[in-house]
PDB file of C-alpha atoms in Angstrom:
ATOM      1  CA  MET M  64     -12.776  -3.467  23.062  1.00 48.00           C
ATOM      2  CA  LYS M  65     -12.775  -4.970  19.811  1.00 57.00           C
ATOM      3  CA  LYS M  66     -14.532  -1.848  18.251  1.00 64.00           C
ATOM      4  CA  PHE M  67     -11.313  -0.185  19.203  1.00 62.00           C
ATOM      5  CA  PRO M  68      -8.272  -2.739  18.624  1.00 58.00           C
ATOM      6  CA  HIS M  69      -5.611  -0.248  19.345  1.00 56.00           C
ATOM      7  CA  LEU M  70      -6.272   0.534  23.032  1.00 59.00           C
ATOM      8  CA  GLU M  71      -5.800  -2.767  23.704  1.00 58.00           C
ATOM      9  CA  ASN M  72      -1.866  -2.496  23.396  1.00 54.00           C
ATOM     10  CA  PRO M  73      -1.856   1.200  22.649  1.00 52.00           C
ATOM     11  CA  VAL M  74       1.867   0.948  22.626  1.00 56.00           C
ATOM     12  CA  GLY M  75       4.438  -1.260  20.651  1.00 55.00           C
ATOM     13  CA  GLY M  76       1.928  -2.781  19.013  1.00 53.00           C
ATOM     14  CA  SER M  77       1.180  -2.507  15.241  1.00 52.00           C
ATOM     15  CA  THR M  78      -2.388  -2.890  13.791  1.00 51.00           C
ATOM     16  CA  THR M  79      -3.120  -4.097  10.328  1.00 51.00           C
ATOM     17  CA  VAL M  80      -3.808  -0.687   9.483  1.00 53.00           C
ATOM     18  CA  ASP M  81      -0.883   1.091  10.432  1.00 52.00           C
ATOM     19  CA  ARG M  82       1.066  -1.665   8.144  1.00 52.00           C
ATOM     20  CA  LYS M  83      -1.068  -1.075   5.216  1.00 51.00           C
ATOM     21  CA  SER M  84      -1.071   2.895   5.790  1.00 54.00           C
ATOM     22  CA  VAL M  85       2.153   3.949   6.380  1.00 60.00           C
ATOM     23  CA  TYR M  86       5.077   2.753   4.282  1.00 57.00           C
ATOM     24  CA  PRO M  87       8.606   2.457   5.787  1.00 60.00           C
ATOM     25  CA  ILE M  88      11.723   4.169   4.847  1.00 61.00           C
ATOM     26  CA  HIS M  89      13.257   1.594   3.526  1.00 62.00           C
ATOM     27  CA  GLU M  90      10.208   1.206   0.755  1.00 62.00           C
ATOM     28  CA  TRP M  91      10.535   4.727  -0.254  1.00 62.00           C
ATOM     29  CA  ARG M  92      12.755   3.563  -3.224  1.00 66.00           C
ATOM     30  CA  ARG M  93       9.561   1.666  -4.684  1.00 73.00           C
ATOM     31  CA  PRO M  94       8.357   3.004  -7.934  1.00 76.00           C
ATOM     32  CA  ARG M  95       4.846   3.042  -6.741  1.00 78.00           C
ATOM     33  CA  VAL M  96       5.697   4.917  -3.622  1.00 76.00           C
ATOM     34  CA  GLN M  97       7.970   7.309  -5.907  1.00 79.00           C
ATOM     35  CA  GLN M  98       4.900   8.015  -8.038  1.00 84.00           C
ATOM     36  CA  LEU M  99       2.743   9.098  -4.929  1.00 84.00           C
ATOM     37  CA  LEU M 100       5.722  11.101  -3.564  1.00 83.00           C
ATOM     38  CA  GLN M 101       6.023  13.153  -6.735  1.00 87.00           C
ATOM     39  CA  SER M 102       2.290  13.261  -7.464  1.00 89.00           C
ATOM     40  CA  SER M 103       2.072  14.996  -4.546  1.00 89.00           C
ATOM     41  CA  LEU M 104       5.098  17.411  -4.975  1.00 88.00           C
ATOM     42  CA  ARG M 105       3.909  18.690  -7.844  1.00 89.00           C
ATOM     43  CA  LEU M 106       0.344  19.729  -6.386  1.00 88.00           C
ATOM     44  CA  ALA M 107       1.442  21.169  -3.788  1.00 86.00           C
ATOM     45  CA  GLU M 108       4.037  22.685  -6.549  1.00 86.00           C
ATOM     46  CA  GLN M 109       1.144  23.595  -8.545  1.00 82.00           C
ATOM     47  CA  MET M 110      -0.958  25.121  -5.634  1.00 80.00           C
ATOM     48  CA  PHE M 111       1.717  27.691  -3.904  1.00 79.00           C
ATOM     49  CA  SER M 112       3.552  28.729  -7.441  1.00 73.00           C
ATOM     50  CA  ARG M 113       0.212  29.962  -8.978  1.00 65.00           C
ATOM     51  CA  PRO M 114      -1.876  32.535  -7.023  1.00 59.00           C
ATOM     52  CA  GLU M 115      -5.034  33.364  -9.092  1.00 57.00           C
ATOM     53  CA  PRO M 116      -7.452  36.111  -7.412  1.00 53.00           C
ATOM     54  CA  SER M 117     -10.574  33.676  -7.547  1.00 55.00           C
ATOM     55  CA  GLU M 118      -8.171  30.764  -5.950  1.00 52.00           C
ATOM     56  CA  SER M 119      -7.086  32.582  -3.206  1.00 52.00           C
ATOM     57  CA  GLY M 120     -10.733  34.374  -2.567  1.00 54.00           C
ATOM     58  CA  ARG M 121     -11.761  30.818  -2.362  1.00 55.00           C
ATOM     59  CA  SER M 122      -9.329  29.807   0.503  1.00 56.00           C
ATOM     60  CA  GLN M 123      -9.946  33.020   2.372  1.00 56.00           C
ATOM     61  CA  ARG M 124     -13.524  32.054   2.539  1.00 56.00           C
ATOM     62  CA  ARG M 125     -12.934  28.534   3.564  1.00 57.00           C
ATOM     63  CA  GLN M 126     -10.132  29.899   5.932  1.00 58.00           C
ATOM     64  CA  ARG M 127     -13.056  32.389   7.431  1.00 57.00           C
ATOM     65  CA  GLN M 128     -15.811  29.465   7.409  1.00 56.00           C
ATOM     66  CA  LYS M 129     -13.339  27.248   9.499  1.00 57.00           C
ATOM     67  CA  SER M 130     -12.293  29.720  11.949  1.00 56.00           C
ATOM     68  CA  TYR M 131     -15.805  30.425  12.763  1.00 55.00           C
ATOM     69  CA  LEU M 132     -16.788  26.891  13.169  1.00 56.00           C
ATOM     70  CA  VAL M 133     -13.652  26.726  15.713  1.00 56.00           C
ATOM     71  CA  ARG M 134     -14.864  29.488  17.409  1.00 55.00           C
ATOM     72  CA  ALA M 135     -18.380  28.494  17.836  1.00 53.00           C
ATOM     73  CA  ASP M 136     -17.025  25.202  19.855  1.00 49.00           C
TER      74      ASP M 136
END
């Protein structure tokens, strides 16, 4: 059970991984977290605002490969 600490108390118990990776809502005002949010927002806007033909073709190909892999399972 040492390999899977989250199985020992699955409900209500937070592990160190949870505390480090998940930001509580009251910490969103911190500058670092704001910076992360802004950068991710900018990335999303860049991805969706300019659909270049080469980019869309690549994503379609990737999607096809994914669906094929899922069906193979």
